[in-house]
Amino acid sequence: MRAPLPHLLTFTVLLGGLSCSHREDADPMDWYTDVTAASGLDFVHFNGMSGELYFSEIVGAGAALFDADGDGDLDAYLVQGAMLGPGKTIADALLPPHDPGALHDRLFRNLWAESGELAFEDVTAGSGLEGATGYGMGVAVGDVNNDGHADLYLTNAGPNQLWISTGDRTFRRSEENPEVADPRWSTSAAFLDFDRDGWLDLYVANYVRYRPENHKGCLDSAGAPEYCGPHSFPPETDRLFRNTGNGRFEDVTESSGIGAEAGSGLGVVTGDFDGDGWVDIYVGNDLMRNLLWINQGDGTFRNEGLMSGTAVGALGKAEATMGVDAGDLDNDGDLDLFMTHLDGETNTLYLNAGDGLFLDHTARLGLAEASRPATGFGTGMIDVDNDGWLDIVAVNGAVKGLPSQKRAGEVLPLRQSNQLFVNGGASSFSDQSLRIPAFAQADVSRGLAAGDLDNDGDLDLLLTHNAAPAQLLRNDIGHNRPWIGFDLVGGARRVPQGTELRLRQGSIELLRRGGTDSSYCSARDPRVVLGLASLDLPASAQLEVEVRWENGRRETFRDLQTGRYHPLKEGTGAAVEADR
C-alpha cells in the first residue's frame, strides 16, 4: 500500500522566423493522471524477500514500452522477480506474490489502435514469454535480425535471455546465442550499432559478484542488520557483443577495450557525446567512477570518463549512480548527461561544453538540494509540457531502511516520493513534483519508461515499484500544445538506435536523441516527439527535418505538418552531403 509523504539518428528541423519565449505555467495543476486501474495494467512485482536481507532483492526491476504487435501503439513489458535464497520457497516470502502461479515477466497489449481507449490486456499466455523466468532486472529493446520486429534482451541476477519476435505477438528464446546468456548479475543493457555495419550490437552492464549463496551479513551504524552495499562485493566487468549478422553475436569485450575496466554498473545510455558521428557509451557505476566509452571508429573504445569530467562529481568523489539519461537540456546542440544518486548525495547534471567535455552544473541549475534526500533510480529527460525544453523525471526509493518506516514495522522500509524537475529555459530547474499528485505517494520506485501510449503527442510514464504494483501515468498537458512526431525506420530495421534529432535557427539548435536506451533497467518509446509550444509558429507551419541515420547518412524531409507522427524511412529523403 502506498502512503503519502511530504515532499542516434540526427534529425534537424529548419524553421523560418523561429523564436523561443519564456515558458508559461500550465493549468490545470495536475499534469499527469494515474490511469493504472482504469487501463487494466495489472502487474505486481515480487522481490522474493524472506528476511535474510539478500542484496539483490532491493534492486529490481524495470519495464519496456514498445510495439510488440505492429499495430502502431505501444505495448508494455514488465520484468518480474522470483524467490531468493537456497532452499527458500514461496511459503518463506514476507511479501507473498500477487499470483504465485505466474512468476514470469508479463506482456500487456495496448488496445488503443483498435478501440481508441487506453486499455491493456495481458497477452503473456501463448506469447512464449511465459518462459521468461529468473530473477529479473531489466529489459532492452532492439531489432537484432533486421526483420522489422522488435526483439527483447532480458537481464537477470543470473543467466540473461534473448527473445526473438516472430512478428505475430509471439517470441522464441534464442538458442543460437549462448554467449549472450551472461550468468552474472546484469542490470541495464543497450542496443547500438557501434561499428555502423547495419546490425545492432549489444552492451550489457554487470553489477557485483553477488549471489544469495555468497551472502554476507552487513550492519548499519547502530549495529543492526542492514542491506549490504556494492563495496561489500567485487565489481564486475561489463560485456560488449558484436552482431555478426542476422542476430548472431560474438563477444568482443576484450578486443574492444571494454574489458579493461571493472565497475558496479547500473545505468547505461548511448549517444554521440563527442560529435564525431560514432555512437559512444556512458555507464553509471554504483559508488565507483562512471565510464565514458568513446568510440574510436575502429571497433575499439577508450574510457574518457576522467578526462571528460563525467567520472566523478564536482567534489572529485565517485558517487552512487543508478539511472542515467542523455539529452540536450540547454538547447545548444550537444548531448548532456543526467544521473540519479544515493540519498545524502545529489543527482548530477553534466552539461556538454563541446567535443565531449562536460561540466557539473547541478548546483548552479537548482538540481542539488531538492534531490539530496532521495535515492534515485529510473530517470528520463522528457519534454513533459511540449514547450521545447527537456524536463527531468526521477523516481526514487531507498536502499537502506528508513528509520521512521522501520519504527512503524514496515516489511520493506524503503519508500520515497518521486520528483519532476521543470526546465526553466536553460537558466534553472525547479521542483514541480506537486504537478503530479501521484508523485506524492511513497513507493520503492525503480524503473521508468516514457512513451506516447495514446498517440496524442505527449509522453506518458510507466513506473515500476519494488514489491508493489506497476503504475501508469497519462500525460494531460503536452497534447494541448503544438508538437510533431517521427517514427523512424533505418534501412530494414524497425527500431533504429544511436540517432539524434536537431532543430536549428540562427543561434538556436535543439537536439533530440532517438533509440530506446536510457533510465534504469528500462526501455522507452523509440519514436521522437518534438514539443513546439515555445516556438513562434503559424498554425499551418510546414517543417523541414534533417535526419542523420545511425550509419552517418544524412537526409532532409520536407513539408511535414505539425500535430501528427510522420514515418521517415532511410533512403527516401533528399541526401545531404556536407558534414555538419
GROMACS .gro file of N, CA and C in nm, residues 163-297:
model
  405
  163TRP      N    1   1.515  -1.286  -2.656
  163TRP     CA    2   1.388  -1.334  -2.710
  163TRP      C    3   1.363  -1.267  -2.844
  164ILE      N    4   1.341  -1.348  -2.947
  164ILE     CA    5   1.325  -1.301  -3.085
  164ILE      C    6   1.177  -1.298  -3.120
  165SER      N    7   1.132  -1.183  -3.171
  165SER     CA    8   0.992  -1.170  -3.213
  165SER      C    9   0.968  -1.245  -3.344
  166THR      N   10   0.857  -1.316  -3.350
  166THR     CA   11   0.818  -1.385  -3.474
  166THR      C   12   0.727  -1.298  -3.561
  167GLY      N   13   0.688  -1.181  -3.507
  167GLY     CA   14   0.606  -1.088  -3.585
  167GLY      C   15   0.458  -1.106  -3.569
  168ASP      N   16   0.416  -1.200  -3.485
  168ASP     CA   17   0.272  -1.224  -3.466
  168ASP      C   18   0.235  -1.225  -3.317
  169ARG      N   19   0.301  -1.137  -3.242
  169ARG     CA   20   0.281  -1.125  -3.097
  169ARG      C   21   0.340  -1.241  -3.019
  170THR      N   22   0.421  -1.322  -3.082
  170THR     CA   23   0.487  -1.429  -3.010
  170THR      C   24   0.638  -1.413  -3.019
  171PHE      N   25   0.707  -1.476  -2.924
  171PHE     CA   26   0.852  -1.466  -2.915
  171PHE      C   27   0.910  -1.605  -2.892
  172ARG      N   28   1.030  -1.625  -2.943
  172ARG     CA   29   1.101  -1.750  -2.916
  172ARG      C   30   1.235  -1.717  -2.852
  173ARG      N   31   1.273  -1.797  -2.755
  173ARG     CA   32   1.402  -1.776  -2.690
  173ARG      C   33   1.514  -1.818  -2.783
  174SER      N   34   1.612  -1.730  -2.802
  174SER     CA   35   1.723  -1.758  -2.893
  174SER      C   36   1.816  -1.862  -2.831
  175GLU      N   37   1.827  -1.974  -2.898
  175GLU     CA   38   1.917  -2.079  -2.853
  175GLU      C   39   2.050  -2.075  -2.929
  176GLU      N   40   2.057  -1.998  -3.037
  176GLU     CA   41   2.178  -1.993  -3.118
  176GLU      C   42   2.278  -1.890  -3.068
  177ASN      N   43   2.244  -1.825  -2.954
  177ASN     CA   44   2.332  -1.722  -2.900
  177ASN      C   45   2.365  -1.750  -2.753
  178PRO      N   46   2.428  -1.863  -2.722
  178PRO     CA   47   2.457  -1.893  -2.581
  178PRO      C   48   2.552  -1.792  -2.518
  179GLU      N   49   2.632  -1.724  -2.600
  179GLU     CA   50   2.729  -1.630  -2.544
  179GLU      C   51   2.665  -1.507  -2.481
  180VAL      N   52   2.541  -1.472  -2.521
  180VAL     CA   53   2.478  -1.354  -2.463
  180VAL      C   54   2.403  -1.387  -2.333
  181ALA      N   55   2.399  -1.513  -2.295
  181ALA     CA   56   2.334  -1.553  -2.170
  181ALA      C   57   2.433  -1.536  -2.055
  182ASP      N   58   2.477  -1.414  -2.033
  182ASP     CA   59   2.575  -1.383  -1.930
  182ASP      C   60   2.522  -1.431  -1.794
  183PRO      N   61   2.595  -1.517  -1.723
  183PRO     CA   62   2.543  -1.573  -1.598
  183PRO      C   63   2.559  -1.482  -1.478
  184ARG      N   64   2.623  -1.366  -1.497
  184ARG     CA   65   2.649  -1.279  -1.383
  184ARG      C   66   2.526  -1.193  -1.350
  185TRP      N   67   2.539  -1.105  -1.253
  185TRP     CA   68   2.430  -1.015  -1.213
  185TRP      C   69   2.433  -0.896  -1.307
  186SER      N   70   2.346  -0.900  -1.407
  186SER     CA   71   2.338  -0.793  -1.505
  186SER      C   72   2.223  -0.699  -1.469
  187THR      N   73   2.234  -0.574  -1.512
  187THR     CA   74   2.132  -0.475  -1.478
  187THR      C   75   2.078  -0.411  -1.607
  188SER      N   76   2.132  -0.298  -1.646
  188SER     CA   77   2.086  -0.231  -1.768
  188SER      C   78   2.162  -0.283  -1.890
  189ALA      N   79   2.098  -0.277  -2.004
  189ALA     CA   80   2.161  -0.315  -2.131
  189ALA      C   81   2.113  -0.218  -2.238
  190ALA      N   82   2.191  -0.209  -2.346
  190ALA     CA   83   2.156  -0.118  -2.455
  190ALA      C   84   2.198  -0.177  -2.588
  191PHE      N   85   2.111  -0.165  -2.687
  191PHE     CA   86   2.146  -0.198  -2.824
  191PHE      C   87   2.205  -0.075  -2.891
  192LEU      N   88   2.306  -0.096  -2.975
  192LEU     CA   89   2.369   0.012  -3.051
  192LEU      C   90   2.444  -0.049  -3.168
  193ASP      N   91   2.463   0.029  -3.273
  193ASP     CA   92   2.540  -0.016  -3.388
  193ASP      C   93   2.677   0.053  -3.381
  194PHE      N   94   2.766  -0.002  -3.297
  194PHE     CA   95   2.891   0.070  -3.271
  194PHE      C   96   2.986   0.069  -3.389
  195ASP      N   97   2.974  -0.030  -3.480
  195ASP     CA   98   3.063  -0.037  -3.596
  195ASP      C   99   2.996   0.007  -3.725
  196ARG      N  100   2.873   0.054  -3.716
  196ARG     CA  101   2.798   0.111  -3.829
  196ARG      C  102   2.792   0.014  -3.948
  197ASP      N  103   2.769  -0.114  -3.918
  197ASP     CA  104   2.757  -0.213  -4.025
  197ASP      C  105   2.613  -0.249  -4.055
  198GLY      N  106   2.516  -0.182  -3.989
  198GLY     CA  107   2.376  -0.207  -4.015
  198GLY      C  108   2.314  -0.313  -3.927
  199TRP      N  109   2.389  -0.368  -3.830
  199TRP     CA  110   2.337  -0.469  -3.737
  199TRP      C  111   2.353  -0.419  -3.595
  200LEU      N  112   2.252  -0.438  -3.512
  200LEU     CA  113   2.256  -0.389  -3.375
  200LEU      C  114   2.343  -0.477  -3.287
  201ASP      N  115   2.440  -0.415  -3.222
  201ASP     CA  116   2.525  -0.480  -3.125
  201ASP      C  117   2.463  -0.462  -2.986
  202LEU      N  118   2.526  -0.518  -2.883
  202LEU     CA  119   2.465  -0.523  -2.751
  202LEU      C  120   2.568  -0.495  -2.642
  203TYR      N  121   2.537  -0.396  -2.558
  203TYR     CA  122   2.620  -0.367  -2.440
  203TYR      C  123   2.542  -0.409  -2.315
  204VAL      N  124   2.609  -0.481  -2.225
  204VAL     CA  125   2.545  -0.531  -2.103
  204VAL      C  126   2.624  -0.482  -1.982
  205ALA      N  127   2.557  -0.409  -1.894
  205ALA     CA  128   2.619  -0.364  -1.769
  205ALA      C  129   2.603  -0.472  -1.664
  206ASN      N  130   2.713  -0.506  -1.599
  206ASN     CA  131   2.712  -0.602  -1.488
  206ASN      C  132   2.743  -0.530  -1.357
  207TYR      N  133   2.689  -0.582  -1.248
  207TYR     CA  134   2.695  -0.514  -1.119
  207TYR      C  135   2.811  -0.568  -1.035
  208VAL      N  136   2.785  -0.652  -0.936
  208VAL     CA  137   2.890  -0.705  -0.848
  208VAL      C  138   2.878  -0.856  -0.839
  209ARG      N  139   2.980  -0.920  -0.784
  209ARG     CA  140   2.985  -1.066  -0.776
  209ARG      C  141   2.909  -1.112  -0.651
  210TYR      N  142   2.778  -1.104  -0.662
  210TYR     CA  143   2.692  -1.143  -0.550
  210TYR      C  144   2.593  -1.248  -0.596
  211ARG      N  145   2.574  -1.347  -0.512
  211ARG     CA  146   2.466  -1.444  -0.523
  211ARG      C  147   2.416  -1.471  -0.381
  212PRO      N  148   2.292  -1.509  -0.364
  212PRO     CA  149   2.248  -1.546  -0.229
  212PRO      C  150   2.339  -1.650  -0.164
  213GLU      N  151   2.404  -1.733  -0.246
  213GLU     CA  152   2.492  -1.836  -0.191
  213GLU      C  153   2.617  -1.777  -0.125
  214ASN      N  154   2.661  -1.655  -0.168
  214ASN     CA  155   2.778  -1.594  -0.104
  214ASN      C  156   2.737  -1.473  -0.020
  215HIS      N  157   2.612  -1.475   0.026
  215HIS     CA  158   2.558  -1.366   0.107
  215HIS      C  159   2.639  -1.348   0.235
  216LYS      N  160   2.657  -1.224   0.273
  216LYS     CA  161   2.722  -1.193   0.400
  216LYS      C  162   2.635  -1.095   0.478
  217GLY      N  163   2.647  -1.096   0.608
  217GLY     CA  164   2.569  -1.005   0.690
  217GLY      C  165   2.635  -0.868   0.698
  218CYS      N  166   2.555  -0.763   0.683
  218CYS     CA  167   2.603  -0.626   0.697
  218CYS      C  168   2.522  -0.556   0.805
  219LEU      N  169   2.581  -0.452   0.864
  219LEU     CA  170   2.519  -0.381   0.976
  219LEU      C  171   2.510  -0.233   0.945
  220ASP      N  172   2.410  -0.166   1.004
  220ASP     CA  173   2.401  -0.021   0.993
  220ASP      C  174   2.487   0.043   1.101
  221SER      N  175   2.484   0.175   1.109
  221SER     CA  176   2.571   0.248   1.201
  221SER      C  177   2.540   0.218   1.347
  222ALA      N  178   2.418   0.169   1.372
  222ALA     CA  179   2.380   0.134   1.509
  222ALA      C  180   2.406  -0.013   1.542
  223GLY      N  181   2.462  -0.086   1.447
  223GLY     CA  182   2.492  -0.227   1.470
  223GLY      C  183   2.378  -0.322   1.440
  224ALA      N  184   2.271  -0.271   1.378
  224ALA     CA  185   2.157  -0.356   1.342
  224ALA      C  186   2.175  -0.413   1.202
  225PRO      N  187   2.118  -0.529   1.174
  225PRO     CA  188   2.129  -0.587   1.039
  225PRO      C  189   2.074  -0.491   0.933
  226GLU      N  190   2.145  -0.483   0.820
  226GLU     CA  191   2.106  -0.393   0.712
  226GLU      C  192   2.152  -0.453   0.579
  227TYR      N  193   2.092  -0.405   0.470
  227TYR     CA  194   2.134  -0.450   0.338
  227TYR      C  195   2.279  -0.408   0.313
  228CYS      N  196   2.353  -0.495   0.247
  228CYS     CA  197   2.489  -0.462   0.207
  228CYS      C  198   2.486  -0.364   0.090
  229GLY      N  199   2.599  -0.300   0.066
  229GLY     CA  200   2.616  -0.213  -0.049
  229GLY      C  201   2.716  -0.273  -0.146
  230PRO      N  202   2.742  -0.205  -0.257
  230PRO     CA  203   2.829  -0.262  -0.361
  230PRO      C  204   2.973  -0.283  -0.316
  231HIS      N  205   3.021  -0.206  -0.217
  231HIS     CA  206   3.159  -0.222  -0.174
  231HIS      C  207   3.182  -0.352  -0.098
  232SER      N  208   3.076  -0.421  -0.063
  232SER     CA  209   3.090  -0.549   0.008
  232SER      C  210   3.127  -0.664  -0.084
  233PHE      N  211   3.122  -0.639  -0.217
  233PHE     CA  212   3.148  -0.746  -0.313
  233PHE      C  213   3.231  -0.691  -0.429
  234PRO      N  214   3.314  -0.773  -0.493
  234PRO     CA  215   3.398  -0.725  -0.604
  234PRO      C  216   3.311  -0.680  -0.722
  235PRO      N  217   3.353  -0.574  -0.792
  235PRO     CA  218   3.279  -0.530  -0.911
  235PRO      C  219   3.302  -0.625  -1.028
  236GLU      N  220   3.210  -0.618  -1.125
  236GLU     CA  221   3.220  -0.698  -1.245
  236GLU      C  222   3.263  -0.612  -1.364
  237THR      N  223   3.309  -0.677  -1.469
  237THR     CA  224   3.329  -0.608  -1.597
  237THR      C  225   3.202  -0.620  -1.679
  238ASP      N  226   3.173  -0.517  -1.757
  238ASP     CA  227   3.060  -0.522  -1.850
  238ASP      C  228   3.100  -0.605  -1.971
  239ARG      N  229   3.003  -0.627  -2.060
  239ARG     CA  230   3.034  -0.705  -2.180
  239ARG      C  231   2.977  -0.636  -2.303
  240LEU      N  232   3.049  -0.650  -2.414
  240LEU     CA  233   3.007  -0.597  -2.543
  240LEU      C  234   3.001  -0.712  -2.642
  241PHE      N  235   2.885  -0.725  -2.708
  241PHE     CA  236   2.864  -0.830  -2.807
  241PHE      C  237   2.843  -0.766  -2.944
  242ARG      N  238   2.920  -0.811  -3.042
  242ARG     CA  239   2.906  -0.761  -3.179
  242ARG      C  240   2.813  -0.853  -3.257
  243ASN      N  241   2.716  -0.791  -3.325
  243ASN     CA  242   2.622  -0.864  -3.410
  243ASN      C  243   2.692  -0.894  -3.542
  244THR      N  244   2.715  -1.021  -3.571
  244THR     CA  245   2.785  -1.060  -3.694
  244THR      C  246   2.690  -1.079  -3.811
  245GLY      N  247   2.561  -1.054  -3.789
  245GLY     CA  248   2.462  -1.065  -3.895
  245GLY      C  249   2.348  -1.154  -3.856
  246ASN      N  250   2.225  -1.107  -3.884
  246ASN     CA  251   2.103  -1.184  -3.860
  246ASN      C  252   2.086  -1.222  -3.713
  247GLY      N  253   2.134  -1.135  -3.624
  247GLY     CA  254   2.113  -1.160  -3.483
  247GLY      C  255   2.205  -1.261  -3.421
  248ARG      N  256   2.318  -1.291  -3.484
  248ARG     CA  257   2.419  -1.378  -3.424
  248ARG      C  258   2.528  -1.290  -3.363
  249PHE      N  259   2.572  -1.324  -3.243
  249PHE     CA  260   2.662  -1.236  -3.168
  249PHE      C  261   2.794  -1.304  -3.136
  250GLU      N  262   2.900  -1.221  -3.131
  250GLU     CA  263   3.029  -1.266  -3.080
  250GLU      C  264   3.073  -1.172  -2.969
  251ASP      N  265   3.141  -1.225  -2.870
  251ASP     CA  266   3.186  -1.147  -2.755
  251ASP      C  267   3.314  -1.072  -2.793
  252VAL      N  268   3.307  -0.938  -2.796
  252VAL     CA  269   3.423  -0.856  -2.829
  252VAL      C  270   3.463  -0.769  -2.710
  253THR      N  271   3.428  -0.814  -2.590
  253THR     CA  272   3.457  -0.737  -2.470
  253THR      C  273   3.605  -0.703  -2.459
  254GLU      N  274   3.691  -0.800  -2.479
  254GLU     CA  275   3.835  -0.778  -2.463
  254GLU      C  276   3.894  -0.704  -2.581
  255SER      N  277   3.863  -0.746  -2.702
  255SER     CA  278   3.923  -0.683  -2.819
  255SER      C  279   3.880  -0.538  -2.837
  256SER      N  280   3.763  -0.502  -2.785
  256SER     CA  281   3.713  -0.365  -2.797
  256SER      C  282   3.770  -0.272  -2.692
  257GLY      N  283   3.828  -0.327  -2.585
  257GLY     CA  284   3.878  -0.247  -2.474
  257GLY      C  285   3.781  -0.236  -2.358
  258ILE      N  286   3.658  -0.279  -2.377
  258ILE     CA  287   3.558  -0.268  -2.271
  258ILE      C  288   3.599  -0.348  -2.148
  259GLY      N  289   3.668  -0.460  -2.167
  259GLY     CA  290   3.707  -0.545  -2.056
  259GLY      C  291   3.818  -0.490  -1.970
  260ALA      N  292   3.871  -0.374  -2.008
  260ALA     CA  293   3.983  -0.316  -1.932
  260ALA      C  294   3.940  -0.254  -1.800
  261GLU      N  295   3.811  -0.229  -1.782
  261GLU     CA  296   3.762  -0.161  -1.662
  261GLU      C  297   3.653  -0.244  -1.596
  262ALA      N  298   3.665  -0.263  -1.465
  262ALA     CA  299   3.556  -0.324  -1.387
  262ALA      C  300   3.478  -0.213  -1.320
  263GLY      N  301   3.349  -0.238  -1.296
  263GLY     CA  302   3.266  -0.138  -1.231
  263GLY      C  303   3.134  -0.198  -1.188
  264SER      N  304   3.070  -0.133  -1.093
  264SER     CA  305   2.940  -0.179  -1.044
  264SER      C  306   2.830  -0.111  -1.126
  265GLY      N  307   2.812  -0.159  -1.250
  265GLY     CA  308   2.726  -0.091  -1.346
  265GLY      C  309   2.578  -0.106  -1.316
  266LEU      N  310   2.506   0.007  -1.320
  266LEU     CA  311   2.361   0.006  -1.302
  266LEU      C  312   2.287   0.074  -1.417
  267GLY      N  313   2.341   0.181  -1.472
  267GLY     CA  314   2.272   0.254  -1.579
  267GLY      C  315   2.357   0.264  -1.703
  268VAL      N  316   2.294   0.257  -1.820
  268VAL     CA  317   2.365   0.268  -1.948
  268VAL      C  318   2.285   0.357  -2.042
  269VAL      N  319   2.356   0.446  -2.112
  269VAL     CA  320   2.293   0.524  -2.217
  269VAL      C  321   2.395   0.543  -2.329
  270THR      N  322   2.350   0.546  -2.452
  270THR     CA  323   2.438   0.562  -2.567
  270THR      C  324   2.408   0.694  -2.638
  271GLY      N  325   2.508   0.744  -2.710
  271GLY     CA  326   2.491   0.868  -2.786
  271GLY      C  327   2.625   0.914  -2.839
  272ASP      N  328   2.622   1.005  -2.932
  272ASP     CA  329   2.746   1.061  -2.988
  272ASP      C  330   2.788   1.179  -2.900
  273PHE      N  331   2.862   1.151  -2.795
  273PHE     CA  332   2.892   1.252  -2.694
  273PHE      C  333   3.003   1.348  -2.735
  274ASP      N  334   3.086   1.309  -2.831
  274ASP     CA  335   3.193   1.397  -2.874
  274ASP      C  336   3.171   1.453  -3.015
  275GLY      N  337   3.056   1.425  -3.075
  275GLY     CA  338   3.019   1.486  -3.202
  275GLY      C  339   3.098   1.439  -3.321
  276ASP      N  340   3.156   1.318  -3.317
  276ASP     CA  341   3.236   1.271  -3.431
  276ASP      C  342   3.159   1.177  -3.523
  277GLY      N  343   3.030   1.155  -3.494
  277GLY     CA  344   2.949   1.071  -3.581
  277GLY      C  345   2.946   0.924  -3.543
  278TRP      N  346   3.019   0.885  -3.437
  278TRP     CA  347   3.020   0.746  -3.391
  278TRP      C  348   2.955   0.739  -3.253
  279VAL      N  349   2.873   0.637  -3.233
  279VAL     CA  350   2.799   0.626  -3.107
  279VAL      C  351   2.892   0.582  -2.994
  280ASP      N  352   2.881   0.649  -2.880
  280ASP     CA  353   2.959   0.621  -2.761
  280ASP      C  354   2.869   0.561  -2.653
  281ILE      N  355   2.928   0.522  -2.540
  281ILE     CA  356   2.855   0.453  -2.434
  281ILE      C  357   2.890   0.516  -2.299
  282TYR      N  358   2.788   0.554  -2.223
  282TYR     CA  359   2.811   0.605  -2.087
  282TYR      C  360   2.752   0.506  -1.988
  283VAL      N  361   2.830   0.471  -1.886
  283VAL     CA  362   2.790   0.372  -1.786
  283VAL      C  363   2.794   0.436  -1.648
  284GLY      N  364   2.682   0.429  -1.576
  284GLY     CA  365   2.675   0.476  -1.439
  284GLY      C  366   2.707   0.363  -1.343
  285ASN      N  367   2.810   0.380  -1.261
  285ASN     CA  368   2.852   0.280  -1.164
  285ASN      C  369   2.812   0.321  -1.023
  286ASP      N  370   2.783   0.224  -0.941
  286ASP     CA  371   2.740   0.247  -0.804
  286ASP      C  372   2.861   0.260  -0.713
  287LEU      N  373   2.887   0.383  -0.664
  287LEU     CA  374   2.998   0.413  -0.573
  287LEU      C  375   3.134   0.383  -0.634
  288MET      N  376   3.141   0.387  -0.766
  288MET     CA  377   3.267   0.379  -0.839
  288MET      C  378   3.265   0.483  -0.950
  289ARG      N  379   3.381   0.513  -1.005
  289ARG     CA  380   3.387   0.609  -1.114
  289ARG      C  381   3.302   0.563  -1.232
  290ASN      N  382   3.228   0.657  -1.289
  290ASN     CA  383   3.150   0.626  -1.408
  290ASN      C  384   3.242   0.619  -1.530
  291LEU      N  385   3.194   0.552  -1.634
  291LEU     CA  386   3.274   0.527  -1.753
  291LEU      C  387   3.213   0.596  -1.874
  292LEU      N  388   3.293   0.666  -1.950
  292LEU     CA  389   3.251   0.720  -2.079
  292LEU      C  390   3.336   0.654  -2.186
  293TRP      N  391   3.277   0.556  -2.253
  293TRP     CA  392   3.348   0.481  -2.357
  293TRP      C  393   3.333   0.555  -2.490
  294ILE      N  394   3.443   0.618  -2.535
  294ILE     CA  395   3.442   0.691  -2.661
  294ILE      C  396   3.482   0.598  -2.775
  295ASN      N  397   3.395   0.590  -2.874
  295ASN     CA  398   3.414   0.502  -2.989
  295ASN      C  399   3.527   0.555  -3.077
  296GLN      N  400   3.625   0.471  -3.103
  296GLN     CA  401   3.739   0.511  -3.185
  296GLN      C  402   3.716   0.489  -3.335
  297GLY      N  403   3.603   0.430  -3.370
  297GLY     CA  404   3.571   0.411  -3.512
  297GLY      C  405   3.641   0.293  -3.576
   0.00000   0.00000   0.00000
